[in-house]
Amino acid sequence: MFRLGWFLGNGFGMQPWYGNWTGRAVTEWTQPSMYVDLTTSLERAGFDLLFIEDTSMVEDTYGSSMETTLKYGLMAPKNDPIPLVPLLAQATEHIGIVATMSTIQYPPYLAARSMVTLDHLTKGRVGINVVTSVSHRVAQNFGLDKHFEHAERYAMADEWMEVVSQLWDSWEPDALVHDTETPRYADHTKVHPIDFEGKYFKCRGPLNTIPGPQRRPVVAQAGNSHPGRDLAARHADTMLALAKTPEQMKALRQDMDRRLIEHGRKPQDLKILFMATPYLGDTDAEAQERFNRFDKAKHDPDNIEKRLWYLSYVSGGVVDYRKYDLDGPVPQEIGNGETTTAKAWLEGSENITLRDLATGPANYGMEFVGSPDTMAAQMGEVMAEAGGDGFLMYPDVTRRSIMEVCDGLAPALRKRGLIRDGFAHKTFRENLMDF
């Protein structure tokens, strides 16, 4: 049996808003209704978590302009996901909700306090995705001239997590007395300043709110570089992972097991969820035809432009792909952004053109094509071979795709005993670690 999560890859932002099956998304994306529908459907389907991405900039690397970003609604405009979390939790009872926080956007004290507050409001169902942000534009929105180099970003993130973790532990488990007669709410001798002073952060503490139901909200990590993997091995409970084959999945799992042991943890302490994109149809032939249409559409000028925009973004604002000849060689500069993603896109691109890269296979993990029953069998076989903990599904967010996955694929998986058929515990952490 494995876990399922849904990756909300454009966060509380622009989901598909033109074309078929988009409804009123062009004007209603700022409202919670789509996300409430998604989250209640995921819980009904047996998903363990909703994973909400976030970014805080209007990207202008491609063409040195915001034109393409705002023409298509690519990662902007976008709302803050934190206020959305309680609305999703209020509509559900069991599913975990992971919100993204960046170490350059949130001081550790603010992050620790916000997450504990959300832990109370969700009755123990919140998680935090710790990211270091990607581009100079984000850094410049938070008082920096440019972003830190990749290695330093992760050194900073490790120290950030140390501060946050100490703040979460600044109240001892038995600090609350709740004596209404004396009166005495808490034992002050069991609430401690942390007096942290490091290279990047300084914090006195203690946290000025009481521990939440989980005491430590679930920590997620999405970086697949070596520093990102080390950060996950030290601090994370779950991890977003990219792999294209069962062999790559197995290799990543083995590497993370080694890192976890090196940091004094057990392999079962980290649940690795591999990104997967489903292409569903009533029959295998219908699903294949749907995939073929999607594959052919990658050659449309709009989709080429969006792909080149994305490649510029993952470079961290370093490489403007609009400057290059589509029929010329692929620039091989990695940049300072999502380095693992950039390397995955550029792998084997030395002898192809930029057009080939822009119209080639996506690099968002694994792709599954078929009817619900066929896809369920495929996913079961892959997970049995790879030994991972589950999949993080990454389809477009429309009400059609929600129904296809939650009312088509999920029942087929459940029929095979591959996903949960209910939740045994009250908190996100307990359910995540249940098996």
Coordinates of C-alpha atoms in Angstrom, one line a residue:
M1 CA 0.0 0.0 0.0
F2 CA 1.2 3.5 -0.8
R3 CA 0.3 7.1 -0.1
L4 CA -1.2 9.7 -2.5
G5 CA -0.7 13.4 -2.5
W6 CA -1.8 16.1 -5.0
F7 CA 0.8 18.8 -6.0
L8 CA -1.0 22.1 -6.5
G9 CA 1.8 23.3 -8.7
N10 CA 0.7 26.9 -9.2
G11 CA -0.3 27.3 -5.6
F12 CA -3.2 29.6 -4.7
G13 CA -2.8 31.1 -8.2
M14 CA -3.8 30.9 -11.8
Q15 CA -5.0 27.4 -12.7
P16 CA -6.0 26.6 -16.3
W17 CA -8.2 29.6 -17.2
Y18 CA -8.8 29.3 -21.0
G19 CA -9.6 26.4 -23.2
N20 CA -11.9 23.5 -22.5
W21 CA -13.1 22.5 -19.0
T22 CA -11.9 25.7 -17.3
G23 CA -15.3 27.0 -16.2
R24 CA -15.1 30.5 -14.6
A25 CA -11.5 30.1 -13.5
V26 CA -10.4 33.3 -15.2
T27 CA -12.4 35.4 -12.6
E28 CA -12.9 32.9 -9.7
W29 CA -9.3 31.8 -9.1
T30 CA -9.0 34.2 -6.2
Q31 CA -11.9 32.5 -4.3
P32 CA -11.6 29.3 -2.3
S33 CA -14.4 27.3 -4.0
M34 CA -12.2 25.4 -6.5
Y35 CA -9.6 24.5 -3.8
V36 CA -12.4 23.4 -1.4
D37 CA -13.8 21.2 -4.1
L38 CA -10.4 19.8 -4.7
T39 CA -9.6 19.1 -1.1
T40 CA -12.9 17.5 -0.2
S41 CA -12.6 15.3 -3.2
L42 CA -9.1 14.3 -2.3
E43 CA -10.1 13.3 1.2
R44 CA -13.0 11.3 -0.2
A45 CA -10.6 9.6 -2.5
G46 CA -8.2 8.6 0.3
F47 CA -5.4 11.1 -0.4
D48 CA -3.0 11.7 2.5
L49 CA -2.2 15.3 1.6
L50 CA -2.5 18.4 -0.6
F51 CA 0.8 20.0 -1.3
I52 CA 0.5 23.8 -2.1
E53 CA 3.4 25.5 -3.9
D54 CA 4.1 29.2 -3.6
T55 CA 6.2 31.9 -5.2
S56 CA 6.4 35.7 -4.5
M57 CA 7.3 37.5 -7.6
V58 CA 6.3 38.4 -11.1
E59 CA 8.9 36.6 -13.3
D60 CA 10.6 38.6 -16.0
T61 CA 13.7 36.6 -17.0
Y62 CA 12.2 35.5 -20.3
G63 CA 12.6 38.4 -22.8
S64 CA 13.6 40.7 -19.8
S65 CA 9.9 41.4 -19.5
M66 CA 6.8 40.5 -17.5
E67 CA 4.8 40.2 -20.8
T68 CA 4.8 36.4 -21.1
T69 CA 4.2 35.9 -17.4
L70 CA 1.1 38.0 -17.3
K71 CA -0.1 37.1 -20.8
Y72 CA -0.5 33.4 -19.8
G73 CA -0.8 33.8 -16.0
L74 CA 2.4 31.9 -15.3
M75 CA 3.1 31.8 -11.5
A76 CA 1.5 35.2 -11.3
P77 CA -0.9 36.6 -10.3
K78 CA -0.9 34.4 -7.1
N79 CA -2.4 34.8 -3.6
D80 CA -0.8 33.9 -0.3
P81 CA -1.7 30.3 0.5
I82 CA -1.5 30.6 4.3
P83 CA -4.9 32.1 4.8
L84 CA -6.4 29.5 2.5
V85 CA -5.3 26.6 4.8
P86 CA -8.0 27.0 7.5
L87 CA -10.7 27.2 4.9
L88 CA -9.6 23.9 3.4
A89 CA -9.3 22.3 6.9
Q90 CA -12.8 23.6 7.9
A91 CA -14.3 21.7 4.9
T92 CA -12.5 18.4 5.7
E93 CA -11.7 16.2 8.6
H94 CA -8.6 14.1 7.9
I95 CA -6.4 15.2 4.9
G96 CA -3.1 16.9 5.6
I97 CA -2.6 20.3 4.1
V98 CA 1.0 21.4 3.3
A99 CA 1.7 25.1 2.7
T100 CA 5.0 26.5 1.4
M101 CA 7.1 28.9 3.3
S102 CA 10.4 30.3 2.1
T103 CA 13.4 30.8 4.3
I104 CA 14.1 34.2 2.8
Q105 CA 10.5 35.4 3.2
Y106 CA 9.6 34.3 6.7
P107 CA 11.8 35.0 9.7
P108 CA 12.0 31.8 11.8
Y109 CA 10.0 33.1 14.7
L110 CA 7.1 34.2 12.4
A111 CA 7.2 30.9 10.6
A112 CA 7.2 28.8 13.7
R113 CA 4.4 30.9 15.3
S114 CA 2.3 30.9 12.1
M115 CA 2.6 27.1 11.7
V116 CA 1.6 26.4 15.3
T117 CA -1.3 28.7 14.9
L118 CA -2.4 26.8 11.8
D119 CA -1.8 23.5 13.7
H120 CA -4.4 24.6 16.2
L121 CA -6.8 25.9 13.6
T122 CA -6.7 22.7 11.6
K123 CA -6.7 20.4 14.7
G124 CA -3.3 19.0 13.8
R125 CA -3.5 18.7 10.0
V126 CA -1.0 21.2 8.7
G127 CA 2.5 20.8 7.2
I128 CA 5.1 23.2 6.1
N129 CA 7.1 22.9 2.8
V130 CA 10.4 24.5 3.5
V131 CA 11.9 26.1 0.4
T132 CA 14.8 28.5 -0.3
S133 CA 13.1 30.4 -3.2
V134 CA 14.5 30.4 -6.7
S135 CA 15.0 33.8 -8.3
H136 CA 16.6 37.1 -7.7
R137 CA 13.2 38.7 -8.2
V138 CA 11.9 37.0 -5.0
A139 CA 15.0 38.1 -3.1
Q140 CA 14.6 41.6 -4.2
N141 CA 11.0 41.7 -2.9
F142 CA 12.4 40.9 0.6
G143 CA 15.2 43.4 0.9
L144 CA 18.1 41.7 -0.9
D145 CA 19.9 42.9 -4.0
K146 CA 20.2 39.4 -5.3
H147 CA 19.6 35.8 -4.2
F148 CA 22.2 33.8 -2.3
E149 CA 24.2 31.1 -4.2
H150 CA 22.6 27.7 -4.2
A151 CA 24.9 26.1 -1.5
E152 CA 24.5 29.1 0.8
R153 CA 20.7 29.0 0.5
Y154 CA 20.6 25.5 1.9
A155 CA 23.1 26.3 4.6
M156 CA 20.8 29.1 5.6
A157 CA 17.8 26.8 5.4
D158 CA 19.4 24.3 7.7
E159 CA 20.0 27.0 10.3
W160 CA 16.4 28.3 9.8
M161 CA 15.0 24.9 10.5
E162 CA 17.2 24.6 13.7
V163 CA 15.7 27.9 15.0
V164 CA 12.1 26.8 14.1
S165 CA 12.5 23.4 15.6
Q166 CA 13.9 24.8 18.9
L167 CA 11.0 27.3 19.1
W168 CA 8.5 24.4 18.6
D169 CA 10.2 22.7 21.6
S170 CA 10.5 25.8 23.8
W171 CA 7.5 24.6 25.8
E172 CA 8.0 21.3 27.5
P173 CA 5.3 18.7 27.0
D174 CA 3.9 19.1 30.6
A175 CA 4.2 23.0 30.7
L176 CA 0.4 23.5 30.7
V177 CA -1.1 23.2 34.1
H178 CA -4.7 24.4 33.5
D179 CA -5.3 24.9 37.2
T180 CA -8.4 27.1 37.3
E181 CA -8.5 27.2 41.2
T182 CA -5.1 28.7 42.0
P183 CA -5.2 30.0 39.1
R184 CA -2.2 28.8 37.1
Y185 CA -2.3 28.3 33.4
A186 CA 1.3 27.2 32.7
D187 CA 4.4 26.4 34.7
H188 CA 6.9 29.1 33.7
T189 CA 9.8 26.9 34.7
K190 CA 9.0 24.7 31.7
V191 CA 8.9 27.4 29.1
H192 CA 12.4 28.3 27.9
P193 CA 14.1 30.9 25.8
I194 CA 16.2 29.3 23.1
D195 CA 18.9 32.1 22.9
F196 CA 19.9 31.0 19.4
E197 CA 22.7 32.9 17.6
G198 CA 24.0 31.6 14.3
K199 CA 25.5 32.8 11.1
Y200 CA 22.2 33.9 9.6
F201 CA 19.6 34.1 12.4
K202 CA 19.4 35.3 16.0
C203 CA 16.3 34.5 18.1
R204 CA 15.7 34.7 21.9
G205 CA 12.4 32.8 22.2
P206 CA 10.4 31.2 23.6
L207 CA 7.4 30.9 21.3
N208 CA 4.5 32.9 22.7
T209 CA 1.9 30.4 21.9
I210 CA 1.3 26.9 23.2
P211 CA 2.3 23.7 21.2
G212 CA -0.3 22.5 18.7
P213 CA -1.9 19.1 18.5
Q214 CA 1.2 17.8 16.5
R215 CA 3.7 19.8 18.6
R216 CA 5.9 19.7 15.5
P217 CA 3.9 20.3 12.3
V218 CA 4.8 17.9 9.4
V219 CA 7.8 19.2 7.6
A220 CA 8.1 18.7 3.8
Q221 CA 11.0 19.3 1.5
A222 CA 11.0 19.6 -2.3
G223 CA 14.7 20.1 -3.3
N224 CA 16.3 17.1 -5.0
S225 CA 19.9 18.5 -5.2
H226 CA 22.5 17.1 -2.8
P227 CA 22.0 20.0 -0.3
G228 CA 18.2 19.6 -0.6
R229 CA 18.5 15.9 0.1
D230 CA 20.6 16.6 3.1
L231 CA 18.1 19.1 4.4
A232 CA 15.3 16.6 4.0
A233 CA 17.4 13.9 5.7
R234 CA 17.9 16.1 8.7
H235 CA 14.5 17.7 9.2
A236 CA 11.7 16.5 6.8
D237 CA 8.9 14.0 7.4
T238 CA 8.0 13.8 3.7
M239 CA 9.7 14.8 0.4
L240 CA 8.7 15.6 -3.1
A241 CA 10.9 13.6 -5.5
L242 CA 11.5 13.6 -9.2
A243 CA 12.3 10.4 -11.1
K244 CA 11.5 9.2 -14.6
T245 CA 11.9 5.4 -14.0
P246 CA 11.5 2.8 -11.3
E247 CA 15.3 2.5 -11.3
Q248 CA 15.7 6.2 -10.6
M249 CA 13.1 6.0 -7.9
K250 CA 14.9 3.1 -6.3
A251 CA 18.3 4.9 -6.5
L252 CA 16.9 8.0 -4.8
R253 CA 15.2 6.0 -2.1
Q254 CA 18.5 4.2 -1.3
D255 CA 20.4 7.5 -1.3
M256 CA 17.9 9.0 1.1
D257 CA 18.0 6.0 3.4
R258 CA 21.8 6.4 3.6
R259 CA 21.5 10.1 4.4
L260 CA 18.9 9.5 7.0
I261 CA 21.0 6.9 8.8
E262 CA 24.0 9.3 8.7
H263 CA 21.9 11.9 10.5
G264 CA 20.7 9.4 13.2
R265 CA 17.3 8.8 11.7
K266 CA 15.5 5.7 10.4
P267 CA 14.6 5.2 6.7
Q268 CA 10.9 5.0 7.7
D269 CA 11.1 8.5 9.2
L270 CA 10.9 10.1 5.7
K271 CA 8.0 9.4 3.3
I272 CA 9.1 10.0 -0.3
L273 CA 6.4 10.9 -2.7
F274 CA 7.3 10.7 -6.4
M275 CA 5.8 13.2 -8.9
A276 CA 3.4 11.6 -11.4
T277 CA 1.2 13.0 -14.2
P278 CA -1.8 11.0 -15.1
Y279 CA -3.5 10.9 -18.6
L280 CA -6.8 9.1 -18.0
G281 CA -9.5 7.9 -20.4
D282 CA -12.4 5.5 -20.2
T283 CA -10.3 3.1 -22.2
D284 CA -6.6 2.7 -22.9
A285 CA -7.1 3.8 -26.5
E286 CA -8.9 6.9 -25.4
A287 CA -6.2 7.8 -22.9
Q288 CA -3.5 7.2 -25.5
E289 CA -5.3 9.5 -27.9
R290 CA -5.6 12.1 -25.2
F291 CA -1.9 11.9 -24.5
N292 CA -1.1 12.1 -28.2
R293 CA -3.1 15.3 -28.5
F294 CA -1.3 16.7 -25.6
D295 CA 2.1 15.7 -27.1
K296 CA 1.2 17.2 -30.4
A297 CA 0.1 20.5 -28.8
K298 CA 3.6 21.0 -27.4
H299 CA 4.6 22.1 -30.9
D300 CA 2.1 25.0 -30.8
P301 CA 3.9 28.4 -30.6
D302 CA 2.1 29.3 -27.4
N303 CA 3.3 26.1 -25.7
I304 CA 6.9 26.6 -27.0
E305 CA 6.9 30.0 -25.5
K306 CA 5.6 28.8 -22.2
R307 CA 8.2 26.0 -22.1
L308 CA 11.0 28.5 -22.8
W309 CA 9.6 30.8 -20.1
Y310 CA 9.7 27.9 -17.6
L311 CA 13.3 27.0 -18.5
S312 CA 14.3 30.7 -18.0
Y313 CA 12.5 30.6 -14.6
V314 CA 14.3 27.5 -13.3
S315 CA 17.6 29.0 -14.2
G316 CA 17.0 31.4 -11.3
G317 CA 16.8 34.5 -13.6
V318 CA 20.2 33.7 -15.2
V319 CA 19.3 32.4 -18.7
D320 CA 16.9 34.2 -21.0
Y321 CA 16.0 31.5 -23.5
R322 CA 14.2 34.1 -25.7
K323 CA 17.7 35.3 -26.8
Y324 CA 18.5 32.1 -28.5
D325 CA 17.8 30.7 -31.9
L326 CA 15.1 28.0 -31.7
D327 CA 16.9 25.9 -34.3
G328 CA 20.3 26.5 -32.7
P329 CA 22.1 24.5 -29.9
V330 CA 20.7 24.4 -26.4
P331 CA 22.5 26.8 -23.9
Q332 CA 24.1 24.5 -21.3
E333 CA 24.2 27.0 -18.4
I334 CA 22.5 25.7 -15.3
G335 CA 22.0 28.9 -13.5
N336 CA 21.4 29.4 -9.8
G337 CA 17.7 28.5 -9.4
E338 CA 16.2 25.0 -9.4
T339 CA 19.5 23.3 -10.2
T340 CA 18.2 19.7 -10.1
T341 CA 15.3 20.6 -12.4
A342 CA 17.5 22.5 -14.8
K343 CA 20.0 19.6 -15.0
A344 CA 17.1 17.1 -15.6
W345 CA 15.9 19.3 -18.5
L346 CA 19.3 19.7 -20.0
E347 CA 20.4 16.1 -19.7
G348 CA 21.3 14.8 -23.1
S349 CA 20.6 18.1 -24.8
E350 CA 24.1 18.7 -26.2
N351 CA 23.2 17.4 -29.7
I352 CA 19.7 18.7 -30.1
T353 CA 18.2 22.1 -30.9
L354 CA 16.4 24.4 -28.5
R355 CA 13.2 23.7 -30.4
D356 CA 13.7 19.9 -29.7
L357 CA 14.1 20.7 -26.0
A358 CA 11.0 23.0 -26.0
T359 CA 8.8 20.4 -27.7
G360 CA 10.3 17.3 -26.0
P361 CA 9.2 15.2 -23.0
A362 CA 8.3 17.0 -19.8
N363 CA 10.5 16.5 -16.7
Y364 CA 7.9 16.6 -14.0
G365 CA 8.5 13.0 -12.9
M366 CA 6.7 9.9 -14.2
E367 CA 3.8 9.8 -16.7
F368 CA 1.0 7.3 -16.7
V369 CA -1.4 6.7 -19.5
G370 CA -4.5 4.5 -19.5
S371 CA -7.9 3.7 -18.2
P372 CA -8.3 3.9 -14.4
D373 CA -7.8 0.1 -14.0
T374 CA -4.8 0.0 -16.3
M375 CA -3.2 3.0 -14.6
A376 CA -3.8 1.6 -11.1
A377 CA -2.0 -1.6 -12.2
Q378 CA 0.9 0.4 -13.6
M379 CA 1.3 2.5 -10.5
G380 CA 1.2 -0.6 -8.3
E381 CA 3.9 -2.3 -10.3
V382 CA 6.1 0.7 -10.3
M383 CA 5.8 1.2 -6.6
A384 CA 6.4 -2.4 -5.8
E385 CA 9.6 -2.4 -7.9
A386 CA 10.9 1.0 -6.7
G387 CA 10.0 0.6 -3.0
G388 CA 8.9 4.2 -2.6
D389 CA 6.2 5.6 -0.2
G390 CA 3.8 7.0 -2.7
F391 CA 3.0 9.4 -5.6
L392 CA 2.4 13.1 -5.7
M393 CA -0.1 13.5 -8.5
Y394 CA 0.4 16.6 -10.8
P395 CA -2.5 17.0 -13.3
D396 CA -4.0 20.3 -14.4
V397 CA -6.4 21.6 -11.8
T398 CA -9.9 21.6 -13.4
R399 CA -13.0 20.1 -12.0
R400 CA -12.8 17.5 -14.8
S401 CA -9.3 16.4 -13.7
I402 CA -10.3 16.3 -10.1
M403 CA -13.3 14.0 -10.8
E404 CA -11.2 11.8 -13.1
V405 CA -8.5 11.2 -10.5
C406 CA -10.7 11.1 -7.3
D407 CA -13.7 9.2 -8.7
G408 CA -12.0 7.2 -11.5
L409 CA -8.4 6.4 -10.6
A410 CA -8.7 6.3 -6.8
P411 CA -11.4 3.7 -6.7
A412 CA -9.4 1.5 -9.0
L413 CA -6.4 1.9 -6.7
R414 CA -8.5 1.2 -3.6
K415 CA -10.0 -1.9 -5.2
R416 CA -6.5 -3.3 -5.6
G417 CA -5.7 -2.5 -2.0
L418 CA -3.0 0.0 -3.0
I419 CA -4.2 3.1 -1.1
R420 CA -5.9 3.8 2.2
D421 CA -9.7 3.2 2.7
G422 CA -10.1 5.6 5.6
F423 CA -8.0 7.4 8.2
A424 CA -7.1 5.7 11.5
H425 CA -5.8 8.8 13.4
K426 CA -6.7 12.4 14.0
T427 CA -3.5 14.2 13.0
F428 CA -1.7 14.5 9.8
R429 CA 1.6 13.2 11.3
E430 CA -0.1 10.1 12.7
N431 CA -1.7 9.2 9.4
L432 CA 1.4 10.0 7.4
M433 CA 3.5 7.7 9.6
D434 CA 0.7 5.0 9.9
F435 CA 2.5 2.6 7.5

